[in-house]
Each structure stands twice: as structure tokens, then as C-alpha cells.
Amino acid sequence: MDNASPAPSAGLLAAIVESSEDAIVSTTLDGIVTSWNRAAENIFGYTAAEMLGRPVTPLAPTERIAELPGLLARIAAGERIVHYRSERRHKDGRVFPVAMMISPIRDEQGRIVGASRITRDITEEQNSEMARRRDAAQLQAILDTVPDGMIIIDEHGTVRSFSATAERMFGYAAEEVLGHNVQLLMPSPYREQHDEYVARYLATGERRIIGLGRVVAGERKDGTIFPLELAVGEVKTEGHRLFTGFVRDLTERQKTLRRVQELQAELSHVSRLTEMGQMASALAHEINQPLTAAANYLQAIRRLLASGDRAARVPGVLDQALAQIERAAEIIARLRAFMRKGESKERPEQLAPVIEEAAALALIGAKERGIDVRLVTAPDLPRVAIDKLQIQQVLINLMRNAIEAMAESARRELTITAEVVGDGMVGVRVGDTGPGIAPEVAERLFQPFVTTKPQGMGVGLSICRSIVEGHGGRLWTEANPGGGTVFAFVLRAAQ
Ligand code: ADP
């Protein structure tokens, strides 16, 4: 016995035992009850009179009885069992979870003669623990289904939670990240700076990222670095501070963006149409000059011939006129070359993806303008022999025209169809519910520089027609039966 402090009197001890909320029961090494406090009566439902001198076995549910001899053997060997979790049974048969502490009882000579057991009913504790776990599981289930990954860190930067989406995004299993510094998920130089960021925030409250979304770089387990959008929130619970980070992988979005940019670059000569419109007026001016000059020279020649005596000068002036006309022809040749953009590269192509790609570009912003788009391509379309970029140019022009035509319409439906039309031809139709073709341009629709639009160049349709005809097809327009216009063209199926 420890005699450093005076031992409490037996009476005091008895009072403590009686007032304890935990069951305090002593037994012999054979498990016969030698003392039984009031809490034991409450917890197990037996009175002291019922238990004293009896074995403890009825207190254990059948499947736990086998544990008892082992426990007593450990006590007999001098061990103190500090945290023992098990189940016990109430007199009424109810089984409940318990936490126990079991210590040896020694006699005056120090021999172990029994065991003292302090038993606590932990039903409530366990229920609230279970409720907590259930809540946590529910939360986890929700977090696992949101498309964003979620990472929770504490004020030391240690990862406390790592959702399934975050696992997929970073290639780490949660166990590999939990308990580690969140730096693990960042490339240099952010990795080195992060602790400082958190510390500075905790010290100054100065927000650099909390409450704001930001695009940052993440590092996957395999070392690849990827862009992600990060939104950080702060949670204060029971004196703790946690930071929640929602992360969204931007790789896909960036890929899409890059693809769109590529397509736009490929099709950039579509925008050359606009450039060309501007160039056309400059060219018209340029062509006008040599033609005016040529006309002047020709008039001079007529005067020279009429005057007779100076007719010898005619060939010289004629050369001047010819030179001016050649200059004009050259300018026109330049314009033609510009319109053509290199050689046409015809290859057998599936039309559906060609149309879809063109539509994706032409229809940017169409939804916002309230336009319903229907794209129907017949499943059995044969391949067509086309220069893909040129045909996409045609499609984009027709779709843009259609969208522009419907700007003031109540009904805005754009219908694009592709189907076999016989004779080894595939027909494409772009129909709108706009006002139809203005009568003043109807006759000359496919001639260059015919437009009804204030900013229009009027070259789109003429180029479309020359591209389609260059492919051995035809392009024409029809009235849409329900109101509006249909532009239709046919292309040859590939052999
Ligand atoms: P731009 O669009 O620059 O005017 P286009 O050659 O593409 O040049 O079109 C010429 C004209 O044809 C347009 O100004 C417009 O009056 C008419 N047009 C083209 N498409 C349509 C359409 N879907 N509905 C009604 N009018 C159209």
C-alpha cells in the first residue's frame, strides 16, 4: 500500500463507494460477489442482498461469460485492467454496453485475494457516438456525390477530411493524406508558402483566399500538376478552427477550351470574311484607280487618232492603258487568292461530326438568345468527299445568318438536318423561323456585296455557293413552310 498520504478512513471510503455513479463491485478470485454498491443496484437491477455471496456470472450475457475466467486470471497475476469494454446484462434481461476498470484487491500481506470492478453503463455515450458517426457517414455520402472534391484542414494545415472526389482528383487514398500537411497536394512554390499563409491569416485575419474562389495549381500523387478552382471556407467549432476547401478540377474545362480555340483557329479564315469585307472596299478603291487611269488613256488615244498628225504616239499611250488594266486584273487575282485560302483538300468525311463541330462554334451564345436548336443527322449517312474546313465555313455562315435573321422573331427555331437525297447525294438543310429573304435582295442573294445588314459585308453567301459548287454540289434557298428560310445544299457522297 502507498503510505505517502494518510489512508482515508474506512467510513469515508464506504461513503465514496456508496455515492459513486459507477457500479463498484468486489469479488473473490472465483468471481463470488463480496461487495455491491448502490449504483450496482441501479445499473444491474439486483439488490446487494440478491448478489452478495453469489457468482457474478448472471451479470454477463451468455456470449460474454467465457471472458470472465480470463479476466480474473489476469487480475490474479497482478494486472490492472484499465479500459475494458464489454456488455453486461440487467436483471430484466436487457444487455447494455459497459466500460470497466478492474483492479486486484490485496490482503494485509499483499496477496491478491479478489478483484474490484468499476463498471460504467455507456449506453448513452455510445448512442451519441453512433449518432455522430451516422451524421458523419451521411455527410460523407453527400460529400462523395458532389462533383467538387472537399478537403478539410485544421489550423496547422493538417488534413482532417478528404472526400472520395478529392481522392479521384489527386490520386491519393484518403488514408495517405489524412493527418498529413495539405502541402502534399500542392506543387512548389505554393507548397513552401502554405504554412506561412495559414499562420499569417491566423495572426492577422487578413484574407487572401478564404471566402473567395481562386484558380490554383494542384499536384497529383503521380507528380502531374493540374489547374483547379479552390473555394475556401472557415468553420469554428468548440474553440477549433477548420478550413474547408472545395476543389474542382479544371483540366477538362481547359481541354474543352483549348479544343474550341483550336477549332476557332482552324476556322479563323471564317473571320477573314469580315476582314475581307473591309479589304473589299479598299480594293474597290484600288481597282477604281487603274480603271479610271485606263479610261483616261483610252480617251486620249481616241483624241490622238482623231487628230491624225499625232497618231504616232498612240502605241505608247495604248501600252499605258494596258498596264493599268493589268494592274486592275492583278488586284482582282489577289482578292481571289485571298478568298480561296490555299488548296482545297477533299477527303471522305463523316458529315455528322463535321456538322456538330461547326454547330458548336456557330451556336456559341445561341441559348442566351433564346434559340431552340434541332440537329438531326440521319444515321445511315454515307461519307462525303469534302474539304472539311470549307464545308464548316459554309455551315457556320448559314447558321450565323439564320441566328441573325431570327433576332426579332417571336419563334426562334434553328433546324439543321442531313439526309440522303438520292443519286449518291447527301442533302443538308439549315432552316430558321426568321422573316424570310428580303425581296430587294432575293434575286441577287448569292452575288458578292449584297446585304441588308448595316454592318453586313454581303460576301458570305457568295463564298458559300462557290465552295459548294467547287465540291460539285448545289446551294439554294427555299421558303420554310412554317415561316422563315431554308438554305439547302447537296454534296456528293464519297465513292
Ligand atoms: P451578310 O450576312 O454579311 O449580309 P450574306 O451573303 O451572308 O452576307 O447574306 C446576304 C444577305 O442575305 C443578308 O444580308 C440577308 O439579307 C440575306 N440572308 C441571308 N441569310 C438569311 C436568312 N437566314 N434569312 C433571311 N435573310 C437572309
XYZ file of C-alpha atoms and ligand atoms in Angstrom:
522
model
C 0.000 0.000 0.000
C 1.079 3.532 -0.657
C 1.599 5.221 2.691
C 2.812 8.590 1.434
C -0.529 10.198 2.283
C -2.703 9.179 5.185
C -5.152 6.478 4.128
C -8.789 7.606 4.159
C -10.837 6.076 6.932
C -12.918 3.019 6.129
C -16.043 5.089 6.746
C -15.035 7.719 4.213
C -14.211 5.045 1.639
C -17.579 3.411 2.165
C -19.310 6.774 1.669
C -17.438 7.419 -1.580
C -18.289 3.965 -2.873
C -21.944 4.400 -1.995
C -22.224 7.803 -3.698
C -20.431 6.726 -6.869
C -22.444 6.715 -10.072
C -20.431 3.786 -11.335
C -21.151 0.289 -10.133
C -18.384 -0.741 -7.719
C -18.356 -4.447 -7.092
C -15.726 -6.586 -5.469
C -15.433 -10.316 -5.890
C -13.202 -13.136 -4.851
C -10.820 -14.551 -7.433
C -13.523 -17.135 -8.095
C -15.959 -14.395 -9.027
C -18.109 -14.511 -5.890
C -19.530 -11.085 -5.013
C -18.184 -9.646 -1.769
C -19.432 -6.054 -2.053
C -22.156 -4.341 -4.105
C -22.793 -0.573 -4.033
C -25.989 1.368 -4.698
C -25.017 2.235 -8.276
C -24.573 -1.503 -8.926
C -28.170 -1.961 -7.821
C -29.302 0.696 -10.301
C -27.172 -0.483 -13.162
C -27.762 -4.226 -12.857
C -31.173 -4.223 -11.145
C -30.108 -6.659 -8.384
C -30.047 -5.623 -4.725
C -26.945 -6.221 -2.585
C -28.904 -8.913 -0.741
C -29.536 -10.735 -4.011
C -25.883 -10.658 -5.082
C -23.652 -10.889 -2.017
C -22.086 -14.349 -1.819
C -23.281 -15.217 -5.332
C -21.248 -15.530 -8.562
C -21.134 -12.575 -10.980
C -21.914 -14.798 -13.955
C -25.576 -13.702 -14.340
C -24.330 -10.166 -14.968
C -22.672 -11.176 -18.224
C -24.742 -12.034 -21.302
C -24.302 -15.667 -22.329
C -21.826 -14.971 -25.110
C -19.632 -12.902 -22.730
C -19.470 -15.427 -19.865
C -16.416 -17.080 -21.375
C -14.462 -13.822 -20.967
C -14.783 -13.830 -17.167
C -12.238 -16.505 -16.108
C -9.598 -14.909 -18.328
C -10.143 -11.534 -16.711
C -9.859 -12.981 -13.212
C -6.720 -14.848 -14.206
C -5.109 -11.581 -15.311
C -6.119 -9.963 -12.022
C -4.725 -12.939 -10.074
C -1.461 -12.376 -11.952
C -1.374 -8.823 -10.570
C -2.515 -6.961 -13.675
C -4.752 -3.915 -13.538
C -7.221 -3.780 -16.410
C -7.831 -0.119 -17.130
C -10.023 0.118 -20.203
C -12.179 -2.863 -20.697
C -15.212 -2.566 -22.941
C -17.818 -5.254 -22.897
C -21.518 -5.851 -22.421
C -23.449 -6.698 -19.265
C -26.964 -7.820 -18.565
C -29.613 -6.177 -16.401
C -31.803 -8.294 -14.188
C -34.642 -7.659 -16.657
C -32.580 -9.275 -19.415
C -31.595 -6.067 -21.191
C -27.998 -6.132 -22.450
C -26.066 -2.857 -22.355
C -22.560 -1.673 -23.254
C -20.135 -1.028 -20.391
C -16.676 0.362 -19.779
C -14.893 -1.334 -16.869
C -11.817 -0.906 -14.788
C -10.757 -3.992 -12.840
C -8.023 -3.971 -10.171
C -6.669 -6.580 -7.800
C -7.595 -6.469 -4.077
C -4.769 -7.428 -1.743
C -4.834 -8.517 1.861
C -2.550 -7.234 4.625
C 0.269 -9.437 3.375
C -0.098 -8.093 -0.142
C -1.559 -11.269 -1.539
C -4.159 -10.893 -4.200
C -7.432 -12.111 -2.811
C -10.018 -10.593 -5.094
C -10.970 -8.133 -7.781
C -12.631 -4.762 -7.620
C -14.646 -3.782 -10.691
C -15.810 -0.314 -11.508
C -18.450 -0.562 -14.219
C -19.994 2.303 -16.159
C -23.076 1.982 -18.325
C -22.035 3.647 -21.600
C -25.329 3.235 -23.463
C -25.833 6.978 -23.805
C -22.258 7.664 -24.704
C -22.386 5.013 -27.355
C -25.703 6.259 -28.714
C -24.390 9.744 -29.153
C -21.214 8.330 -30.646
C -23.319 6.292 -33.047
C -25.436 9.316 -33.894
C -22.267 11.268 -34.526
C -20.927 8.529 -36.755
C -24.226 8.299 -38.577
C -24.223 12.035 -39.166
C -20.645 11.841 -40.299
C -21.487 8.967 -42.643
C -24.404 10.891 -44.061
C -22.283 13.956 -44.557
C -19.608 11.817 -46.154
C -22.171 10.289 -48.513
C -23.270 13.749 -49.551
C -19.729 14.952 -49.981
C -18.869 11.915 -52.030
C -21.576 12.737 -54.520
C -20.877 16.421 -55.032
C -18.807 16.957 -58.150
C -16.306 19.036 -56.218
C -13.704 17.431 -54.054
C -13.654 18.501 -50.421
C -10.628 18.785 -48.199
C -10.818 19.897 -44.581
C -7.701 21.065 -42.810
C -7.129 22.318 -39.290
C -5.207 25.404 -38.270
C -1.916 23.541 -38.572
C -2.635 22.675 -42.185
C -3.204 19.035 -41.287
C -5.747 17.256 -43.466
C -8.754 16.124 -41.419
C -11.085 15.007 -44.175
C -10.550 14.051 -47.778
C -13.560 13.208 -49.905
C -13.862 10.446 -52.490
C -13.891 13.026 -55.281
C -10.695 14.521 -53.905
C -9.219 11.012 -53.902
C -10.010 10.611 -57.583
C -8.761 14.070 -58.395
C -5.399 13.782 -56.650
C -4.853 10.036 -56.986
C -4.313 9.619 -53.237
C -6.358 7.366 -50.969
C -7.759 9.271 -48.006
C -5.523 7.331 -45.577
C -2.438 8.542 -47.427
C -3.427 12.152 -46.881
C -5.271 12.250 -43.559
C -3.012 13.538 -40.794
C -0.529 14.946 -43.290
C 0.069 18.556 -44.149
C -2.065 19.708 -47.054
C 1.141 20.925 -48.725
C 1.355 17.417 -50.082
C -1.272 18.382 -52.644
C 0.499 21.486 -53.945
C 3.438 21.956 -56.228
C 6.335 24.256 -55.376
C 6.462 27.148 -54.662
C 2.962 27.048 -53.091
C 3.979 24.035 -51.051
C 6.618 26.008 -49.202
C 4.411 29.046 -48.748
C 1.255 27.436 -47.454
C 2.122 27.183 -43.748
C 3.059 30.848 -43.831
C -0.280 31.723 -45.444
C -2.240 29.939 -42.741
C -0.089 31.420 -39.984
C -0.472 34.896 -41.390
C -4.214 34.505 -41.629
C -4.452 33.253 -38.045
C -2.313 36.149 -36.836
C -3.791 38.991 -38.876
C -7.175 37.779 -40.077
C -6.118 39.038 -43.489
C -7.983 37.072 -46.111
C -6.229 36.114 -49.265
C -8.347 33.195 -50.303
C -10.971 32.486 -47.664
C -14.424 33.244 -48.981
C -13.030 33.842 -52.453
C -12.694 31.359 -55.254
C -9.336 31.107 -56.943
C -7.630 29.112 -59.609
C -4.575 27.405 -58.173
C -2.287 24.552 -59.093
C -2.593 21.107 -57.538
C -0.174 18.219 -57.651
C -1.355 14.665 -58.090
C 0.254 11.661 -56.479
C 1.956 10.833 -59.786
C 3.559 14.290 -59.782
C 1.444 15.805 -62.526
C 0.362 19.371 -61.919
C -3.142 20.438 -62.817
C -5.250 23.558 -62.547
C -8.047 23.587 -60.020
C -10.573 26.028 -58.747
C -10.421 26.360 -54.978
C -13.032 27.868 -52.671
C -12.051 28.006 -49.012
C -14.437 28.411 -46.106
C -13.824 28.641 -42.403
C -15.629 26.714 -39.671
C -15.254 27.462 -35.969
C -16.324 24.657 -33.651
C -15.707 24.346 -29.937
C -12.645 26.515 -29.964
C -11.244 24.794 -33.035
C -10.854 26.342 -36.393
C -11.189 24.271 -39.504
C -10.840 25.313 -43.126
C -12.936 23.641 -45.765
C -11.647 23.613 -49.303
C -13.859 22.756 -52.240
C -11.766 21.911 -55.252
C -12.815 21.493 -58.853
C -10.543 20.027 -61.466
C -10.252 22.449 -64.346
C -8.380 20.084 -66.613
C -11.469 19.048 -68.508
C -12.694 22.581 -68.849
C -9.290 23.712 -70.057
C -9.165 20.861 -72.535
C -12.540 21.887 -73.890
C -11.444 25.460 -74.073
C -8.274 24.509 -75.901
C -10.247 22.410 -78.369
C -12.599 25.283 -79.044
C -9.618 27.552 -79.558
C -8.065 25.074 -81.957
C -11.265 24.858 -83.911
C -11.555 28.588 -83.914
C -8.004 28.901 -85.164
C -8.663 26.336 -87.857
C -11.708 28.211 -88.891
C -10.156 31.591 -88.443
C -10.450 32.287 -92.112
C -14.162 32.461 -91.472
C -13.450 35.713 -89.752
C -11.378 36.607 -92.782
C -14.722 37.117 -94.423
C -15.168 40.115 -92.205
C -11.640 41.248 -92.892
C -12.301 40.669 -96.495
C -15.336 42.894 -96.438
C -13.137 45.693 -95.170
C -10.490 44.783 -97.659
C -13.045 44.710 -100.443
C -13.865 48.383 -100.061
C -10.157 49.197 -100.024
C -9.718 47.035 -103.102
C -12.664 48.617 -104.862
C -10.912 51.926 -104.378
C -7.608 50.465 -105.615
C -9.188 48.894 -108.669
C -11.022 52.082 -109.424
C -7.751 53.958 -109.802
C -6.180 51.880 -112.599
C -9.536 51.591 -114.345
C -10.032 55.373 -114.271
C -6.483 55.797 -115.498
C -7.014 53.237 -118.260
C -10.212 55.011 -119.313
C -8.335 58.301 -119.473
C -5.588 56.775 -121.632
C -8.188 55.274 -123.972
C -9.905 58.639 -124.355
C -6.514 60.184 -125.085
C -5.938 57.567 -127.783
C -9.286 58.419 -129.372
C -8.278 62.107 -129.442
C -4.842 61.225 -130.854
C -6.377 59.118 -133.605
C -8.851 61.891 -134.455
C -6.120 64.496 -134.700
C -4.246 62.395 -137.302
C -0.821 64.018 -137.058
C -0.047 62.782 -133.544
C -1.248 59.197 -134.231
C 2.358 58.016 -133.956
C 2.097 58.462 -130.180
C -0.836 56.009 -129.948
C 1.126 52.790 -129.283
C 2.864 54.357 -126.284
C -0.396 55.521 -124.716
C -2.003 52.176 -125.521
C 0.751 50.451 -123.541
C 0.000 52.746 -120.612
C -3.694 51.799 -120.751
C -2.875 48.103 -120.952
C -0.539 48.377 -117.961
C -3.312 49.967 -115.909
C -5.791 47.252 -116.885
C -3.256 44.584 -115.980
C -2.805 46.274 -112.617
C -6.558 46.036 -112.029
C -6.558 42.367 -113.054
C -3.727 41.705 -110.637
C -5.646 43.252 -107.781
C -8.630 41.062 -108.576
C -6.396 37.990 -108.723
C -5.097 38.895 -105.262
C -8.653 39.100 -103.932
C -9.472 35.714 -105.428
C -6.423 34.108 -103.896
C -7.361 35.560 -100.568
C -10.871 34.144 -100.765
C -9.723 30.675 -101.642
C -7.274 30.168 -98.775
C -4.907 27.611 -100.130
C -5.718 24.390 -101.914
C -8.921 22.540 -101.326
C -8.266 19.222 -99.593
C -11.127 16.871 -100.303
C -11.314 13.704 -98.262
C -14.089 11.251 -97.447
C -15.593 12.533 -94.188
C -18.434 11.606 -91.879
C -20.781 14.518 -92.173
C -22.380 14.295 -88.698
C -19.282 15.267 -86.681
C -18.406 17.941 -89.244
C -21.842 19.485 -88.728
C -21.702 19.087 -84.956
C -18.351 20.824 -84.705
C -19.457 23.672 -86.910
C -22.666 23.973 -84.898
C -20.710 24.101 -81.647
C -18.868 27.140 -82.935
C -21.725 28.842 -84.699
C -24.108 28.365 -81.806
C -21.941 29.935 -79.117
C -24.345 32.275 -77.359
C -27.407 30.885 -79.187
C -29.022 29.643 -75.987
C -28.739 33.060 -74.387
C -30.520 34.463 -77.386
C -33.429 32.107 -76.788
C -32.819 29.997 -79.869
C -34.015 26.394 -79.915
C -31.650 24.277 -81.895
C -32.571 20.965 -83.501
C -29.810 18.969 -85.109
C -30.921 15.821 -86.929
C -28.462 13.745 -88.895
C -29.703 10.518 -90.459
C -27.896 7.510 -89.003
C -27.083 5.921 -92.365
C -25.288 8.862 -93.963
C -22.550 7.821 -96.367
C -19.264 9.656 -96.195
C -18.970 12.750 -98.344
C -15.928 13.883 -100.301
C -15.275 17.309 -98.838
C -12.733 19.775 -97.643
C -13.922 19.727 -94.065
C -12.885 23.254 -93.183
C -14.534 24.747 -96.231
C -17.823 22.934 -95.613
C -17.683 24.020 -91.979
C -17.253 27.557 -93.221
C -20.429 27.166 -95.243
C -22.325 25.697 -92.292
C -21.164 28.370 -89.904
C -22.146 31.117 -92.324
C -25.591 29.664 -92.863
C -26.188 29.113 -89.142
C -24.988 32.609 -88.220
C -27.191 34.129 -90.903
C -30.130 32.123 -89.579
C -29.490 33.227 -85.990
C -29.167 36.842 -87.053
C -32.347 36.584 -89.121
C -34.316 35.434 -86.052
C -33.182 38.275 -83.780
C -36.622 39.928 -83.898
C -38.737 36.789 -84.266
C -41.106 35.541 -81.590
C -40.417 31.946 -82.561
C -36.705 31.150 -82.830
C -36.085 27.657 -84.113
C -32.963 26.632 -85.910
C -33.183 23.225 -87.549
C -30.200 21.557 -89.145
C -30.782 18.271 -90.938
C -28.646 15.978 -93.035
C -30.025 13.077 -95.054
C -29.508 11.071 -98.194
C -31.369 12.696 -101.082
C -30.808 10.173 -103.844
C -28.353 9.992 -106.767
C -25.437 9.469 -104.387
C -26.025 12.909 -102.895
C -26.340 13.990 -99.292
C -28.536 16.979 -98.537
C -28.014 19.450 -95.707
C -30.696 21.947 -94.723
C -30.385 24.899 -92.366
C -33.854 26.215 -91.588
C -34.898 29.202 -89.496
C -38.110 30.867 -88.411
C -36.966 34.359 -89.313
C -38.752 36.845 -91.607
C -37.677 35.208 -94.861
C -35.491 36.721 -97.572
C -35.982 40.450 -98.112
C -37.454 40.958 -101.607
C -34.857 43.599 -102.528
C -32.028 41.057 -102.236
C -33.846 37.858 -103.213
C -32.724 37.967 -106.866
C -29.073 38.716 -106.127
C -28.674 36.825 -102.870
C -25.602 34.877 -103.961
C -23.809 37.795 -105.562
C -20.967 39.345 -103.586
C -21.570 42.553 -101.647
C -25.331 42.081 -101.476
C -26.510 42.704 -97.952
C -29.397 44.150 -95.959
C -27.369 44.443 -92.764
C -25.893 47.754 -91.619
C -22.622 46.003 -90.718
C -23.003 43.282 -93.365
C -20.380 42.552 -95.992
C -22.695 40.569 -98.198
C -19.976 38.133 -99.217
C -20.923 35.117 -97.057
C -23.459 33.535 -99.358
C -21.402 34.079 -102.488
C -18.487 32.285 -100.890
C -20.782 29.522 -99.609
C -22.112 28.951 -103.093
C -18.671 28.884 -104.700
C -17.430 26.420 -102.057
C -20.415 24.099 -102.536
C -20.174 24.301 -106.310
C -16.435 23.714 -106.050
C -17.403 20.411 -104.411
C -19.661 19.526 -107.329
C -22.777 20.362 -105.289
C -25.509 22.998 -105.347
C -26.694 25.595 -102.834
C -30.103 27.237 -102.978
C -32.769 28.747 -100.777
C -36.398 27.873 -100.158
C -39.181 29.346 -98.083
C -39.638 27.488 -94.793
C -43.232 26.152 -94.827
C -43.828 27.322 -91.258
C -42.348 30.789 -91.982
C -38.691 31.684 -92.365
C -35.991 30.491 -94.715
C -34.242 27.257 -95.525
C -30.785 27.218 -97.049
C -30.146 23.831 -98.599
C -27.150 22.299 -100.283
C -26.203 18.913 -101.624
C -22.819 17.224 -101.625
C -21.567 14.162 -103.428
C -21.222 11.003 -101.397
C -17.681 9.652 -101.442
C -17.105 6.701 -103.787
P -24.199 39.292 -94.799
O -24.637 38.322 -93.798
O -22.902 39.935 -94.494
O -25.241 40.304 -95.163
P -24.516 37.138 -96.665
O -24.008 36.971 -98.064
O -24.209 36.040 -95.743
O -23.893 38.478 -96.137
O -26.062 37.409 -96.698
C -26.584 38.295 -97.649
C -27.991 38.698 -97.299
O -28.852 37.597 -97.436
C -28.174 39.145 -95.871
O -27.840 40.494 -95.707
C -29.663 38.910 -95.661
O -30.443 39.973 -96.162
C -29.935 37.715 -96.539
N -29.994 36.479 -95.730
C -29.006 35.587 -95.532
N -29.439 34.583 -94.740
C -30.725 34.854 -94.428
C -31.724 34.177 -93.637
N -31.463 33.022 -92.981
N -32.946 34.752 -93.547
C -33.213 35.917 -94.177
N -32.300 36.586 -94.922
C -31.086 36.062 -95.067
